[in-house]
Short mmCIF file of C-alpha atoms in Angstrom, two decimals:
data_model
loop_
_atom_site.label_atom_id
_atom_site.label_comp_id
_atom_site.label_asym_id
_atom_site.label_seq_id
_atom_site.Cartn_x
_atom_site.Cartn_y
_atom_site.Cartn_z
CA UNK A 24 70.50 -20.41 15.55
CA UNK A 25 69.02 -17.02 16.25
CA UNK A 26 67.73 -16.98 12.54
CA UNK A 27 66.01 -20.26 13.14
CA UNK A 28 64.36 -19.02 16.47
CA UNK A 29 63.38 -15.78 14.74
CA UNK A 30 61.74 -17.77 11.70
CA UNK A 31 59.83 -20.06 14.16
CA UNK A 32 58.62 -16.81 16.01
CA UNK A 33 57.19 -15.52 12.82
CA UNK A 34 55.64 -18.73 11.69
CA UNK A 35 54.01 -19.06 15.22
CA UNK A 36 52.83 -15.52 14.97
CA UNK A 37 51.33 -16.12 11.63
CA UNK A 38 49.71 -19.37 12.78
CA UNK A 39 48.21 -17.41 15.79
CA UNK A 40 46.83 -14.79 13.51
CA UNK A 41 45.49 -17.50 11.14
CA UNK A 42 43.79 -19.32 13.93
CA UNK A 43 42.33 -16.00 15.33
CA UNK A 44 40.96 -15.35 11.75
CA UNK A 45 39.49 -18.82 11.63
CA UNK A 46 37.86 -18.21 14.92
CA UNK A 47 36.47 -14.73 14.01
CA UNK A 48 35.15 -15.62 10.49
CA UNK A 49 32.30 -17.90 11.74
CA UNK A 50 31.12 -15.19 14.11
CA UNK A 51 30.80 -12.78 11.25
CA UNK A 52 29.05 -15.26 9.08
CA UNK A 53 26.66 -16.28 11.75
CA UNK A 54 25.39 -12.69 12.40
CA UNK A 55 21.61 -13.09 12.06
CA UNK A 56 19.32 -10.56 10.36
CA UNK A 57 18.17 -8.13 11.73
CA UNK A 58 21.05 -7.09 13.90
CA UNK A 59 20.13 -3.40 13.85
CA UNK A 60 17.03 -1.29 13.26
CA UNK A 61 15.15 -1.80 10.00
CA UNK A 62 13.38 1.07 8.05
CA UNK A 63 9.97 0.28 6.77
CA UNK A 64 9.05 2.86 4.08
CA UNK A 65 5.56 3.89 3.57
CA UNK A 66 4.83 5.87 0.23
CA UNK A 67 1.68 7.53 1.48
CA UNK A 68 0.95 10.02 4.30
CA UNK A 69 0.65 9.52 7.97
CA UNK A 70 -2.94 8.74 9.16
CA UNK A 71 -4.09 6.96 6.02
CA UNK A 72 -4.88 3.13 5.68
CA UNK A 73 -1.40 2.40 4.18
CA UNK A 74 0.35 4.08 7.03
CA UNK A 75 -1.92 2.32 9.61
CA UNK A 76 -1.24 -1.08 8.00
CA UNK A 77 2.44 -0.52 7.76
CA UNK A 78 2.60 0.47 11.39
CA UNK A 79 0.82 -2.64 12.80
CA UNK A 80 3.03 -4.88 10.71
CA UNK A 81 6.13 -3.03 11.72
CA UNK A 82 5.10 -3.22 15.38
CA UNK A 83 4.51 -7.02 15.14
CA UNK A 84 7.85 -7.65 13.34
CA UNK A 85 9.71 -5.58 16.05
CA UNK A 86 8.22 -7.52 18.76
CA UNK A 87 8.94 -10.87 17.18
CA UNK A 88 12.39 -10.04 15.75
CA UNK A 89 13.79 -7.99 18.58
CA UNK A 90 14.85 -4.97 16.45
CA UNK A 91 13.05 -1.66 15.82
CA UNK A 92 11.10 -1.45 12.48
CA UNK A 93 10.83 2.28 11.91
CA UNK A 94 8.06 3.37 9.59
CA UNK A 95 9.06 6.35 7.51
CA UNK A 96 6.61 8.17 5.41
CA UNK A 97 8.17 9.07 2.00
CA UNK A 98 5.45 10.89 0.11
CA UNK A 99 5.26 12.82 -3.11
CA UNK A 100 5.15 12.27 -6.86
CA UNK A 101 1.77 10.41 -6.72
CA UNK A 102 3.59 7.58 -4.89
CA UNK A 103 6.78 7.65 -7.00
CA UNK A 104 9.00 8.99 -4.17
CA UNK A 105 8.34 6.25 -1.61
CA UNK A 106 8.17 3.41 -4.08
CA UNK A 107 11.50 4.57 -5.54
CA UNK A 108 12.98 4.63 -2.01
CA UNK A 109 12.16 1.07 -1.59
CA UNK A 110 13.41 -0.02 -5.01
CA UNK A 111 16.68 1.76 -4.86
CA UNK A 112 17.64 0.82 -1.28
CA UNK A 113 20.66 -1.22 -0.45
CA UNK A 114 19.62 -4.86 -0.82
CA UNK A 115 20.78 -5.78 2.71
CA UNK A 116 17.41 -6.18 4.39
CA UNK A 117 17.60 -2.91 6.31
CA UNK A 118 15.21 -0.96 4.11
CA UNK A 119 12.02 -2.62 3.08
CA UNK A 120 8.56 -1.13 2.44
CA UNK A 121 4.88 -1.33 1.76
CA UNK A 122 4.18 -1.20 -1.94
CA UNK A 123 0.63 -0.49 -3.04
CA UNK A 124 -1.59 -0.92 -6.08
CA UNK A 125 -0.12 2.23 -7.56
CA UNK A 126 2.98 0.32 -8.57
CA UNK A 127 0.89 -1.38 -11.32
CA UNK A 128 -0.30 2.05 -12.50
CA UNK A 129 2.37 4.68 -12.30
CA UNK A 130 4.55 3.37 -15.13
CA UNK A 131 1.59 3.25 -17.48
CA UNK A 132 1.22 6.93 -16.92
CA UNK A 133 4.84 7.63 -17.60
CA UNK A 134 5.54 8.83 -14.10
CA UNK A 135 8.37 6.19 -13.45
CA UNK A 136 9.93 3.15 -14.86
CA UNK A 137 9.29 1.29 -11.71
CA UNK A 138 6.86 -1.67 -12.03
CA UNK A 139 6.17 -4.81 -9.92
CA UNK A 140 9.24 -6.58 -11.28
CA UNK A 141 11.34 -3.84 -9.72
CA UNK A 142 11.17 -5.47 -6.26
CA UNK A 143 11.59 -8.65 -4.28
CA UNK A 144 7.98 -9.32 -3.30
CA UNK A 145 7.56 -10.80 0.13
CA UNK A 146 3.74 -10.87 1.03
CA UNK A 147 0.39 -9.40 0.14
CA UNK A 148 -1.31 -8.29 3.43
CA UNK A 149 -4.41 -6.38 2.44
CA UNK A 150 -7.09 -5.45 -0.15
CA UNK A 151 -9.91 -2.93 -0.02
CA UNK A 152 -12.59 -1.44 -2.16
CA UNK A 153 -13.14 2.35 -2.39
CA UNK A 154 -16.32 4.17 -0.91
CA UNK A 155 -17.78 7.49 -2.00
CA UNK A 156 -17.50 9.96 0.84
CA UNK A 157 -19.12 13.40 1.18
CA UNK A 158 -19.14 15.97 3.87
CA UNK A 159 -21.47 15.25 6.87
CA UNK A 160 -23.64 18.10 6.13
CA UNK A 161 -23.78 17.54 2.30
CA UNK A 162 -27.17 17.97 0.83
CA UNK A 163 -26.81 14.49 -0.76
CA UNK A 164 -28.49 11.97 1.58
CA UNK A 165 -27.62 8.90 -0.59
CA UNK A 166 -25.62 7.79 -3.60
CA UNK A 167 -28.54 8.16 -5.95
CA UNK A 168 -28.89 11.95 -5.01
CA UNK A 169 -25.29 12.53 -5.47
CA UNK A 170 -25.16 10.63 -8.82
CA UNK A 171 -28.18 12.65 -10.08
CA UNK A 172 -26.56 15.91 -9.13
CA UNK A 173 -23.18 15.03 -10.79
CA UNK A 174 -25.12 14.08 -14.10
CA UNK A 175 -26.93 17.31 -14.07
CA UNK A 176 -23.87 19.58 -13.28
CA UNK A 177 -21.59 20.86 -15.95
CA UNK A 178 -18.11 19.27 -16.38
CA UNK A 179 -15.80 20.21 -13.69
CA UNK A 180 -18.24 21.64 -11.25
CA UNK A 181 -17.74 18.83 -8.66
CA UNK A 182 -14.22 18.23 -7.33
CA UNK A 183 -12.97 14.94 -5.92
CA UNK A 184 -9.74 13.70 -4.32
CA UNK A 185 -8.27 10.65 -2.45
CA UNK A 186 -4.88 10.00 -3.84
CA UNK A 187 -2.44 11.22 -6.57
CA UNK A 188 -3.30 11.84 -10.20
CA UNK A 189 -4.17 8.60 -11.88
CA UNK A 190 -3.93 6.82 -8.53
CA UNK A 191 -6.35 3.86 -7.59
CA UNK A 192 -8.94 6.03 -6.03
CA UNK A 193 -8.83 8.38 -9.14
CA UNK A 194 -9.31 5.26 -11.34
CA UNK A 195 -12.17 4.29 -9.13
CA UNK A 196 -13.92 7.58 -9.70
CA UNK A 197 -13.29 7.40 -13.43
CA UNK A 198 -14.75 3.92 -13.65
CA UNK A 199 -17.84 5.01 -11.69
CA UNK A 200 -18.34 8.06 -13.95
CA UNK A 201 -17.91 5.96 -17.13
CA UNK A 202 -20.45 3.40 -15.77
CA UNK A 203 -22.84 6.26 -15.51
CA UNK A 204 -22.21 7.23 -19.06
CA UNK A 205 -20.19 10.27 -18.19
CA UNK A 206 -16.69 11.47 -19.40
CA UNK A 207 -13.71 10.45 -17.17
CA UNK A 208 -13.07 14.13 -16.32
CA UNK A 209 -16.73 15.07 -15.70
CA UNK A 210 -15.71 15.41 -11.97
CA UNK A 211 -12.36 17.34 -11.58
CA UNK A 212 -9.64 15.52 -9.75
CA UNK A 213 -7.53 17.28 -7.00
CA UNK A 214 -4.34 15.23 -6.36
CA UNK A 215 -3.39 14.54 -2.75
CA UNK A 216 -0.73 12.51 -0.78
CA UNK A 217 -3.25 9.98 0.39
CA UNK A 218 -6.72 9.54 1.80
CA UNK A 219 -6.01 11.18 5.18
CA UNK A 220 -5.20 14.76 3.73
CA UNK A 221 -7.98 14.31 1.18
CA UNK A 222 -10.52 13.61 3.97
CA UNK A 223 -9.29 16.61 5.87
CA UNK A 224 -9.77 18.76 2.78
CA UNK A 225 -13.33 17.35 2.52
CA UNK A 226 -14.26 18.16 6.04
CA UNK A 227 -12.89 21.77 5.46
CA UNK A 228 -15.06 22.20 2.39
CA UNK A 229 -12.27 22.30 -0.20
CA UNK A 230 -13.62 19.37 -2.22
CA UNK A 231 -16.99 17.76 -2.67
CA UNK A 232 -16.02 13.95 -2.78
CA UNK A 233 -13.51 11.55 -1.70
CA UNK A 234 -13.14 8.11 -3.16
CA UNK A 235 -11.04 6.04 -0.85
CA UNK A 236 -11.75 2.99 1.32
CA UNK A 237 -14.31 3.47 4.05
CA UNK A 238 -11.68 2.42 6.68
CA UNK A 239 -9.51 5.25 5.63
CA UNK A 240 -12.41 7.62 5.91
CA UNK A 241 -13.50 6.23 9.35
CA UNK A 242 -11.84 8.71 11.49
CA UNK A 243 -13.69 11.58 9.85
CA UNK A 244 -16.97 9.63 9.77
CA UNK A 245 -16.71 8.76 13.44
CA UNK A 246 -15.93 12.43 14.22
CA UNK A 247 -19.25 13.45 12.46
CA UNK A 248 -17.40 15.27 9.71
CA UNK A 249 -18.09 13.04 6.75
CA UNK A 250 -20.36 10.22 5.73
CA UNK A 251 -19.97 7.27 3.31
CA UNK A 252 -22.73 6.85 0.60
CA UNK A 253 -21.67 3.66 -1.12
CA UNK A 254 -18.78 1.27 -1.83
CA UNK A 255 -17.58 0.03 -5.20
CA UNK A 256 -17.54 -3.62 -4.30
CA UNK A 257 -19.50 -6.82 -5.12
CA UNK A 258 -20.93 -7.02 -1.49
CA UNK A 259 -21.18 -4.78 1.57
CA UNK A 260 -18.28 -4.77 4.09
CA UNK A 261 -19.45 -6.37 7.33
CA UNK A 262 -17.70 -3.74 9.27
CA UNK A 263 -19.73 -1.05 7.49
CA UNK A 264 -22.94 -2.94 6.83
CA UNK A 265 -25.04 0.16 6.52
CA UNK A 266 -23.06 1.30 3.46
CA UNK A 267 -24.63 -0.13 0.28
CA UNK A 268 -22.93 -1.13 -2.91
CA UNK A 269 -23.29 0.78 -6.20
CA UNK A 270 -25.07 -2.22 -7.63
CA UNK A 271 -27.80 -2.14 -4.89
CA UNK A 272 -28.41 1.56 -5.28
CA UNK A 273 -27.61 2.54 -8.86
CA UNK A 274 -27.61 -0.85 -10.65
CA UNK A 275 -23.96 -0.39 -11.48
CA UNK A 276 -22.01 -3.51 -11.21
CA UNK A 277 -18.65 -1.88 -10.90
CA UNK A 278 -15.98 -2.75 -8.33
CA UNK A 279 -12.30 -2.18 -7.96
CA UNK A 280 -9.82 -2.42 -5.10
CA UNK A 281 -6.59 -1.21 -3.55
CA UNK A 282 -4.00 -3.54 -2.08
CA UNK A 283 -0.98 -3.34 0.07
CA UNK A 284 2.06 -5.61 0.44
CA UNK A 285 5.51 -5.84 1.77
CA UNK A 286 8.47 -5.89 -0.53
CA UNK A 287 12.23 -5.10 -0.65
CA UNK A 288 14.71 -4.03 -3.35
CA UNK A 289 15.72 -6.62 -5.88
CA UNK A 290 18.66 -8.77 -4.68
CA UNK A 291 17.60 -9.23 -1.15
CA UNK A 292 19.59 -12.03 0.42
CA UNK A 293 17.73 -15.39 0.46
CA UNK A 294 18.11 -15.73 4.31
CA UNK A 295 16.50 -12.37 4.79
CA UNK A 296 13.63 -13.30 2.30
CA UNK A 297 12.98 -16.55 4.15
CA UNK A 298 12.94 -14.84 7.56
CA UNK A 299 10.54 -12.03 6.38
CA UNK A 300 8.26 -14.50 4.57
CA UNK A 301 7.90 -16.58 7.75
CA UNK A 302 7.42 -13.61 9.97
CA UNK A 303 4.96 -11.78 7.72
CA UNK A 304 2.74 -14.97 7.49
CA UNK A 305 3.06 -15.20 11.36
CA UNK A 306 2.11 -11.44 11.65
CA UNK A 307 -0.91 -11.82 9.23
CA UNK A 308 -2.16 -14.90 11.28
CA UNK A 309 -1.68 -13.13 14.67
CA UNK A 310 -4.63 -12.09 16.75
CA UNK A 311 -3.05 -8.65 17.07
CA UNK A 312 -3.14 -8.11 13.26
CA UNK A 313 -6.61 -9.70 12.72
CA UNK A 314 -8.17 -7.56 15.56
CA UNK A 315 -6.42 -4.36 14.30
CA UNK A 316 -7.65 -4.87 10.76
CA UNK A 317 -11.18 -6.02 11.71
CA UNK A 318 -11.57 -3.14 14.14
CA UNK A 319 -10.97 -0.72 11.21
CA UNK A 320 -12.79 -2.67 8.58
CA UNK A 321 -9.59 -3.31 6.56
CA UNK A 322 -9.77 -6.23 4.15
CA UNK A 323 -7.35 -8.99 4.92
CA UNK A 324 -5.90 -10.95 1.90
CA UNK A 325 -2.70 -12.93 2.16
CA UNK A 326 -0.42 -14.18 -0.71
CA UNK A 327 3.00 -15.56 -0.25
CA UNK A 328 5.99 -14.47 -2.31
CA UNK A 329 5.19 -16.47 -5.34
CA UNK A 330 1.41 -15.74 -5.18
CA UNK A 331 2.05 -11.97 -4.56
CA UNK A 332 4.30 -11.75 -7.66
CA UNK A 333 1.58 -13.47 -9.82
CA UNK A 334 -1.11 -11.25 -8.25
CA UNK A 335 0.88 -8.05 -9.21
CA UNK A 336 1.59 -9.26 -12.80
CA UNK A 337 -2.18 -9.86 -13.38
CA UNK A 338 -3.04 -6.55 -11.85
CA UNK A 339 -0.46 -4.74 -13.91
CA UNK A 340 -1.97 -5.94 -17.05
CA UNK A 341 -5.52 -5.09 -15.98
CA UNK A 342 -4.65 -1.67 -14.76
CA UNK A 343 -2.84 -0.88 -18.01
CA UNK A 344 -5.93 -1.82 -20.03
CA UNK A 345 -8.07 0.18 -17.74
CA UNK A 346 -5.93 3.26 -17.83
CA UNK A 347 -5.51 3.12 -21.54
CA UNK A 348 -9.39 3.07 -21.95
CA UNK A 349 -9.66 6.04 -19.63
CA UNK A 350 -7.03 7.96 -21.57
CA UNK A 351 -4.56 8.06 -18.60
CA UNK A 352 -1.90 5.82 -20.03
CA UNK A 353 1.08 7.52 -21.62
CA UNK A 354 2.24 4.40 -23.33
CA UNK A 355 0.51 1.30 -24.70
CA UNK A 356 -0.63 -1.12 -21.89
#
């Protein structure tokens, strides 16, 4: 009899454990993302356009999703360090990042194996053309005066910066030089970890030219330490209507642009992807984001996950061809 009671007690205990397991399991399964802070990696330095864009997006996501979105600047390697941190993160949704146009360029240079297919694309948020900035007290009053001086100068006399070696703003300079009939290296390039440190170097007199977007240069321009002579775009930026295009001033129909979008590592859970895609579109459409970007003159372009993937694939092909033509590619485009 005691054996029967004992067996019944064991079975009852097992049933209780099983029941508690059944009760606990749904609670685990129903845990919604995000349930803890999220890291938002920025591959470029604090104070630049990528950093500013990442921070406004992070702030809006934090407000709408109820968890901190901490922007972490992972710089170095001409963008490789930060882009790698995003691609190699655990695919759980707690590390995402802002990838930039350089992801369509770095692998052509042999700097990394990373390329647009190394990520889970989520949304394209921004696209901007570069400007040509000089120090405020530069003797060049307009882009024609600067262009004439560059043409007359020996190779390497002028020094420019704005991003890493072979980065988008470097390629912008090369395209402009080639359009003027000059060699790609006629103006020496000084690599930097983004537009902000390059603009500081310009103001200090360490370099002569910075090719970066005008919004990225705005702080130094507003402080009276720099001026923008032209933008490499098809039309003027309404936020900087006094800055002419290269075509207007030099008859050079050359334009190029940088872009920024949000992505995660490959293998991001479907539920996380769905939440982020919805929230990023909501963030893009918000008055907070629109006002922030307009106030700084940042271009706003939205592409959903599928559109962003296609956009990057097309850009990757175009950048490969352009870099091969400029002698910057280390492997066939």
